[in-house]
Amino acid sequence: MCIRDSTTVTPLAGGAAEPGRHGHGALGVGAPADAKELALGLLSGFRRAKLRALGEVTDLYALDGTWEHRTPWGNEHVTFSRLLAETFERAGLGLYDPRFLTGVPEALDKIENAAEVTVDGKQLISAVRKEISGTRSATEKDRGRSFPSSGRQANVLASDQKVTFE
C-alpha cells in the first residue's frame, strides 16, 4: 500500500478509518493513539475501500440476506455480504498481524461453498487464499508445526511470500 496524496481536513475526528464514498482510495482517518493503531486503521480502511470498489464493478454475490452464516471468530450469524467483508478485511489485517487470520480459512470455505457467491466472488476468494498462503497462521494445518527461526516454512520460496497491494 502506498499513500500517494494526503490532504488534512480539520478538525480530525477520532474513530476507525472509513473508505470514502466517491472513489477508490479515498480514506478518512482520525488521529490514532500510536503507530500500530494507524497501520491497522489504514490497512483496514484500504481493504474496505478495495472491496467496495470491486463490488461497484462486478457482482461478487447474489441474494444477500436470504441466508445467515456463522462467523468463525465470533459465532455471530451475519449476512453473506458482512461475512465476505469481515473475511476480506481480516485477511488483509492478518498480513500485518497474523492473529487476525484466526478463522479466515474456515470463513473462506464457507463463502466459497455458499449459495450466494458468484463466479467473480469465487475468483476473489481464490485471490485472498493466495494472498494469505505465505503467512504462518493462514491454515489450521500449520498449527503445531515448527518453523525455522526466519519465521518462514522451509519449503516456501521467499518470492512466494511477498505481498503487494495494487
PDB file of C-alpha atoms in Angstrom:
ATOM      1  CA  MET A   1       0.000   0.000   0.000  1.00  0.00           C
ATOM      2  CA  CYS A   2       1.384   3.372  -0.955  1.00  0.00           C
ATOM      3  CA  ILE A   3      -0.014   6.733   0.063  1.00  0.00           C
ATOM      4  CA  ARG A   4       0.276   8.993  -2.962  1.00  0.00           C
ATOM      5  CA  ASP A   5      -1.651  12.043  -1.797  1.00  0.00           C
ATOM      6  CA  SER A   6      -2.577  13.117   1.682  1.00  0.00           C
ATOM      7  CA  THR A   7      -4.866  16.007   2.495  1.00  0.00           C
ATOM      8  CA  THR A   8      -5.578  17.117   6.037  1.00  0.00           C
ATOM      9  CA  VAL A   9      -9.085  18.280   6.739  1.00  0.00           C
ATOM     10  CA  THR A  10      -9.592  19.738  10.197  1.00  0.00           C
ATOM     11  CA  PRO A  11     -10.864  19.136  12.726  1.00  0.00           C
ATOM     12  CA  LEU A  12      -9.901  15.479  12.704  1.00  0.00           C
ATOM     13  CA  ALA A  13     -12.398  13.277  14.486  1.00  0.00           C
ATOM     14  CA  GLY A  14     -11.272  10.110  16.223  1.00  0.00           C
ATOM     15  CA  GLY A  15     -12.571   6.711  15.239  1.00  0.00           C
ATOM     16  CA  ALA A  16     -11.995   3.932  12.771  1.00  0.00           C
ATOM     17  CA  ALA A  17     -10.688   4.606   9.276  1.00  0.00           C
ATOM     18  CA  GLU A  18     -13.542   4.666   6.777  1.00  0.00           C
ATOM     19  CA  PRO A  19     -13.406   4.421   2.988  1.00  0.00           C
ATOM     20  CA  GLY A  20     -14.683   7.403   1.036  1.00  0.00           C
ATOM     21  CA  ARG A  21     -17.852   7.129  -0.996  1.00  0.00           C
ATOM     22  CA  HIS A  22     -16.634   8.938  -4.109  1.00  0.00           C
ATOM     23  CA  GLY A  23     -13.715   6.956  -5.401  1.00  0.00           C
ATOM     24  CA  HIS A  24     -11.422   4.036  -4.781  1.00  0.00           C
ATOM     25  CA  GLY A  25      -8.633   5.006  -2.442  1.00  0.00           C
ATOM     26  CA  ALA A  26     -10.372   7.839  -0.606  1.00  0.00           C
ATOM     27  CA  LEU A  27      -9.985   7.155   3.096  1.00  0.00           C
ATOM     28  CA  GLY A  28     -10.935   9.124   6.192  1.00  0.00           C
ATOM     29  CA  VAL A  29      -8.642   8.593   9.180  1.00  0.00           C
ATOM     30  CA  GLY A  30      -8.858  10.208  12.600  1.00  0.00           C
ATOM     31  CA  ALA A  31      -5.891  10.848  14.856  1.00  0.00           C
ATOM     32  CA  PRO A  32      -4.679   7.430  16.104  1.00  0.00           C
ATOM     33  CA  ALA A  33      -3.183   6.760  19.518  1.00  0.00           C
ATOM     34  CA  ASP A  34       0.011   5.154  18.153  1.00  0.00           C
ATOM     35  CA  ALA A  35       1.746   3.892  15.011  1.00  0.00           C
ATOM     36  CA  LYS A  36       0.302   0.361  15.281  1.00  0.00           C
ATOM     37  CA  GLU A  37      -3.244   1.727  15.504  1.00  0.00           C
ATOM     38  CA  LEU A  38      -2.559   3.942  12.481  1.00  0.00           C
ATOM     39  CA  ALA A  39      -1.183   0.993  10.469  1.00  0.00           C
ATOM     40  CA  LEU A  40      -4.172  -1.221  11.328  1.00  0.00           C
ATOM     41  CA  GLY A  41      -6.598   1.624  10.623  1.00  0.00           C
ATOM     42  CA  LEU A  42      -5.083   2.402   7.234  1.00  0.00           C
ATOM     43  CA  LEU A  43      -4.938  -1.245   6.212  1.00  0.00           C
ATOM     44  CA  SER A  44      -8.471  -1.889   7.437  1.00  0.00           C
ATOM     45  CA  GLY A  45      -9.822   1.168   5.613  1.00  0.00           C
ATOM     46  CA  PHE A  46      -7.888   0.242   2.470  1.00  0.00           C
ATOM     47  CA  ARG A  47      -9.375  -3.256   2.462  1.00  0.00           C
ATOM     48  CA  ARG A  48     -12.907  -1.906   2.925  1.00  0.00           C
ATOM     49  CA  ALA A  49     -12.380   0.620   0.118  1.00  0.00           C
ATOM     50  CA  LYS A  50     -10.964  -2.057  -2.193  1.00  0.00           C
ATOM     51  CA  LEU A  51     -13.885  -4.436  -1.583  1.00  0.00           C
ATOM     52  CA  ARG A  52     -16.372  -1.597  -2.095  1.00  0.00           C
ATOM     53  CA  ALA A  53     -14.676  -0.699  -5.399  1.00  0.00           C
ATOM     54  CA  LEU A  54     -14.748  -4.342  -6.530  1.00  0.00           C
ATOM     55  CA  GLY A  55     -18.426  -4.541  -5.631  1.00  0.00           C
ATOM     56  CA  GLU A  56     -19.141  -1.494  -7.789  1.00  0.00           C
ATOM     57  CA  VAL A  57     -17.698  -3.050 -10.938  1.00  0.00           C
ATOM     58  CA  THR A  58     -18.704  -6.699 -10.562  1.00  0.00           C
ATOM     59  CA  ASP A  59     -21.232  -8.883  -8.767  1.00  0.00           C
ATOM     60  CA  LEU A  60     -19.453 -10.779  -6.009  1.00  0.00           C
ATOM     61  CA  TYR A  61     -22.649 -12.290  -4.609  1.00  0.00           C
ATOM     62  CA  ALA A  62     -26.402 -12.501  -5.175  1.00  0.00           C
ATOM     63  CA  LEU A  63     -29.450 -12.840  -2.910  1.00  0.00           C
ATOM     64  CA  ASP A  64     -27.714 -11.259   0.088  1.00  0.00           C
ATOM     65  CA  GLY A  65     -29.705 -11.670   3.290  1.00  0.00           C
ATOM     66  CA  THR A  66     -31.552 -14.785   2.189  1.00  0.00           C
ATOM     67  CA  TRP A  67     -29.430 -16.942   4.497  1.00  0.00           C
ATOM     68  CA  GLU A  68     -27.274 -16.213   7.513  1.00  0.00           C
ATOM     69  CA  HIS A  69     -23.794 -17.555   8.098  1.00  0.00           C
ATOM     70  CA  ARG A  70     -21.862 -18.022  11.341  1.00  0.00           C
ATOM     71  CA  THR A  71     -18.589 -16.103  11.683  1.00  0.00           C
ATOM     72  CA  PRO A  72     -15.714 -18.327  12.833  1.00  0.00           C
ATOM     73  CA  TRP A  73     -14.274 -15.572  15.056  1.00  0.00           C
ATOM     74  CA  GLY A  74     -17.376 -14.596  16.968  1.00  0.00           C
ATOM     75  CA  ASN A  75     -20.051 -17.247  16.415  1.00  0.00           C
ATOM     76  CA  GLU A  76     -22.383 -14.453  15.305  1.00  0.00           C
ATOM     77  CA  HIS A  77     -24.869 -15.073  12.493  1.00  0.00           C
ATOM     78  CA  VAL A  78     -24.462 -12.499   9.709  1.00  0.00           C
ATOM     79  CA  THR A  79     -25.455 -11.914   6.099  1.00  0.00           C
ATOM     80  CA  PHE A  80     -23.224 -13.115   3.284  1.00  0.00           C
ATOM     81  CA  SER A  81     -22.064  -9.587   2.459  1.00  0.00           C
ATOM     82  CA  ARG A  82     -20.934  -8.983   6.035  1.00  0.00           C
ATOM     83  CA  LEU A  83     -19.137 -12.342   6.228  1.00  0.00           C
ATOM     84  CA  LEU A  84     -17.356 -11.532   2.965  1.00  0.00           C
ATOM     85  CA  ALA A  85     -16.435  -8.010   4.113  1.00  0.00           C
ATOM     86  CA  GLU A  86     -15.147  -9.129   7.512  1.00  0.00           C
ATOM     87  CA  THR A  87     -13.189 -12.016   5.983  1.00  0.00           C
ATOM     88  CA  PHE A  88     -11.616  -9.793   3.331  1.00  0.00           C
ATOM     89  CA  GLU A  89     -10.665  -7.215   5.958  1.00  0.00           C
ATOM     90  CA  ARG A  90      -9.292  -9.790   8.424  1.00  0.00           C
ATOM     91  CA  ALA A  91      -7.209 -11.430   5.669  1.00  0.00           C
ATOM     92  CA  GLY A  92      -5.583  -8.073   4.936  1.00  0.00           C
ATOM     93  CA  LEU A  93      -5.016  -7.289   8.615  1.00  0.00           C
ATOM     94  CA  GLY A  94      -3.538 -10.774   9.022  1.00  0.00           C
ATOM     95  CA  LEU A  95      -0.707  -9.819   6.693  1.00  0.00           C
ATOM     96  CA  TYR A  96       0.286  -7.223   9.311  1.00  0.00           C
ATOM     97  CA  ASP A  97      -0.621  -9.235  12.420  1.00  0.00           C
ATOM     98  CA  PRO A  98      -1.205 -12.998  11.918  1.00  0.00           C
ATOM     99  CA  ARG A  99      -3.608 -13.133  14.882  1.00  0.00           C
ATOM    100  CA  PHE A 100      -6.284 -11.646  12.605  1.00  0.00           C
ATOM    101  CA  LEU A 101      -6.117 -14.773  10.423  1.00  0.00           C
ATOM    102  CA  THR A 102      -7.821 -16.899  13.064  1.00  0.00           C
ATOM    103  CA  GLY A 103     -10.905 -18.343  11.396  1.00  0.00           C
ATOM    104  CA  VAL A 104     -10.181 -16.818   7.976  1.00  0.00           C
ATOM    105  CA  PRO A 105      -9.558 -20.163   6.178  1.00  0.00           C
ATOM    106  CA  GLU A 106     -12.823 -21.527   7.614  1.00  0.00           C
ATOM    107  CA  ALA A 107     -14.675 -18.367   6.548  1.00  0.00           C
ATOM    108  CA  LEU A 108     -13.211 -18.623   3.037  1.00  0.00           C
ATOM    109  CA  ASP A 109     -14.509 -22.201   2.827  1.00  0.00           C
ATOM    110  CA  LYS A 110     -17.981 -21.068   3.940  1.00  0.00           C
ATOM    111  CA  ILE A 111     -18.006 -18.233   1.413  1.00  0.00           C
ATOM    112  CA  GLU A 112     -16.780 -20.422  -1.421  1.00  0.00           C
ATOM    113  CA  ASN A 113     -19.491 -23.021  -0.761  1.00  0.00           C
ATOM    114  CA  ALA A 114     -22.328 -20.574  -0.103  1.00  0.00           C
ATOM    115  CA  ALA A 115     -25.260 -20.296  -2.477  1.00  0.00           C
ATOM    116  CA  GLU A 116     -24.836 -16.522  -2.745  1.00  0.00           C
ATOM    117  CA  VAL A 117     -21.300 -16.402  -4.184  1.00  0.00           C
ATOM    118  CA  THR A 118     -20.901 -15.673  -7.905  1.00  0.00           C
ATOM    119  CA  VAL A 119     -18.132 -16.693 -10.300  1.00  0.00           C
ATOM    120  CA  ASP A 120     -16.382 -13.357  -9.700  1.00  0.00           C
ATOM    121  CA  GLY A 121     -16.819 -13.821  -5.947  1.00  0.00           C
ATOM    122  CA  LYS A 122     -15.076 -17.191  -6.202  1.00  0.00           C
ATOM    123  CA  GLN A 123     -12.208 -15.547  -8.075  1.00  0.00           C
ATOM    124  CA  LEU A 124     -11.879 -13.030  -5.242  1.00  0.00           C
ATOM    125  CA  ILE A 125     -11.812 -15.842  -2.668  1.00  0.00           C
ATOM    126  CA  SER A 126      -9.115 -17.598  -4.679  1.00  0.00           C
ATOM    127  CA  ALA A 127      -7.048 -14.391  -4.693  1.00  0.00           C
ATOM    128  CA  VAL A 128      -7.463 -13.982  -0.922  1.00  0.00           C
ATOM    129  CA  ARG A 129      -6.371 -17.597  -0.357  1.00  0.00           C
ATOM    130  CA  LYS A 130      -3.260 -16.955  -2.437  1.00  0.00           C
ATOM    131  CA  GLU A 131      -2.624 -13.696  -0.587  1.00  0.00           C
ATOM    132  CA  ILE A 132      -2.591 -15.337   2.843  1.00  0.00           C
ATOM    133  CA  SER A 133      -0.914 -18.580   1.777  1.00  0.00           C
ATOM    134  CA  GLY A 134       2.556 -17.406   2.832  1.00  0.00           C
ATOM    135  CA  THR A 135       1.595 -16.472   6.375  1.00  0.00           C
ATOM    136  CA  ARG A 136       2.308 -18.707   9.346  1.00  0.00           C
ATOM    137  CA  SER A 137      -1.246 -18.776  10.683  1.00  0.00           C
ATOM    138  CA  ALA A 138      -3.054 -18.974   7.366  1.00  0.00           C
ATOM    139  CA  THR A 139      -4.222 -22.559   7.720  1.00  0.00           C
ATOM    140  CA  GLU A 140      -5.269 -24.672  10.641  1.00  0.00           C
ATOM    141  CA  LYS A 141      -2.978 -27.475   9.450  1.00  0.00           C
ATOM    142  CA  ASP A 142       0.067 -25.336  10.259  1.00  0.00           C
ATOM    143  CA  ARG A 143      -0.706 -25.410  13.981  1.00  0.00           C
ATOM    144  CA  GLY A 144       1.805 -27.423  15.934  1.00  0.00           C
ATOM    145  CA  ARG A 145       4.372 -27.424  13.140  1.00  0.00           C
ATOM    146  CA  SER A 146       7.722 -25.903  13.799  1.00  0.00           C
ATOM    147  CA  PHE A 147       9.053 -23.058  11.703  1.00  0.00           C
ATOM    148  CA  PRO A 148      12.657 -22.058  11.149  1.00  0.00           C
ATOM    149  CA  SER A 149      13.960 -19.047  13.085  1.00  0.00           C
ATOM    150  CA  SER A 150      13.420 -16.914   9.975  1.00  0.00           C
ATOM    151  CA  GLY A 151       9.663 -17.373  10.507  1.00  0.00           C
ATOM    152  CA  ARG A 152       9.220 -18.987   7.079  1.00  0.00           C
ATOM    153  CA  GLN A 153       8.462 -22.538   6.161  1.00  0.00           C
ATOM    154  CA  ALA A 154      11.498 -24.184   4.638  1.00  0.00           C
ATOM    155  CA  ASN A 155       9.564 -25.387   1.579  1.00  0.00           C
ATOM    156  CA  VAL A 156       8.107 -21.952   0.694  1.00  0.00           C
ATOM    157  CA  LEU A 157      10.151 -19.716  -1.569  1.00  0.00           C
ATOM    158  CA  ALA A 158      10.805 -16.206  -0.271  1.00  0.00           C
ATOM    159  CA  SER A 159       9.456 -14.819  -3.554  1.00  0.00           C
ATOM    160  CA  ASP A 160       6.129 -16.556  -2.859  1.00  0.00           C
ATOM    161  CA  GLN A 161       5.796 -14.783   0.477  1.00  0.00           C
ATOM    162  CA  LYS A 162       5.931 -11.253  -0.875  1.00  0.00           C
ATOM    163  CA  VAL A 163       2.689  -9.332  -0.601  1.00  0.00           C
ATOM    164  CA  THR A 164       1.817  -6.408  -2.811  1.00  0.00           C
ATOM    165  CA  PHE A 165      -1.177  -4.132  -2.793  1.00  0.00           C
ATOM    166  CA  GLU A 166      -2.468  -2.736  -6.058  1.00  0.00           C
TER     167      GLU A 166
END
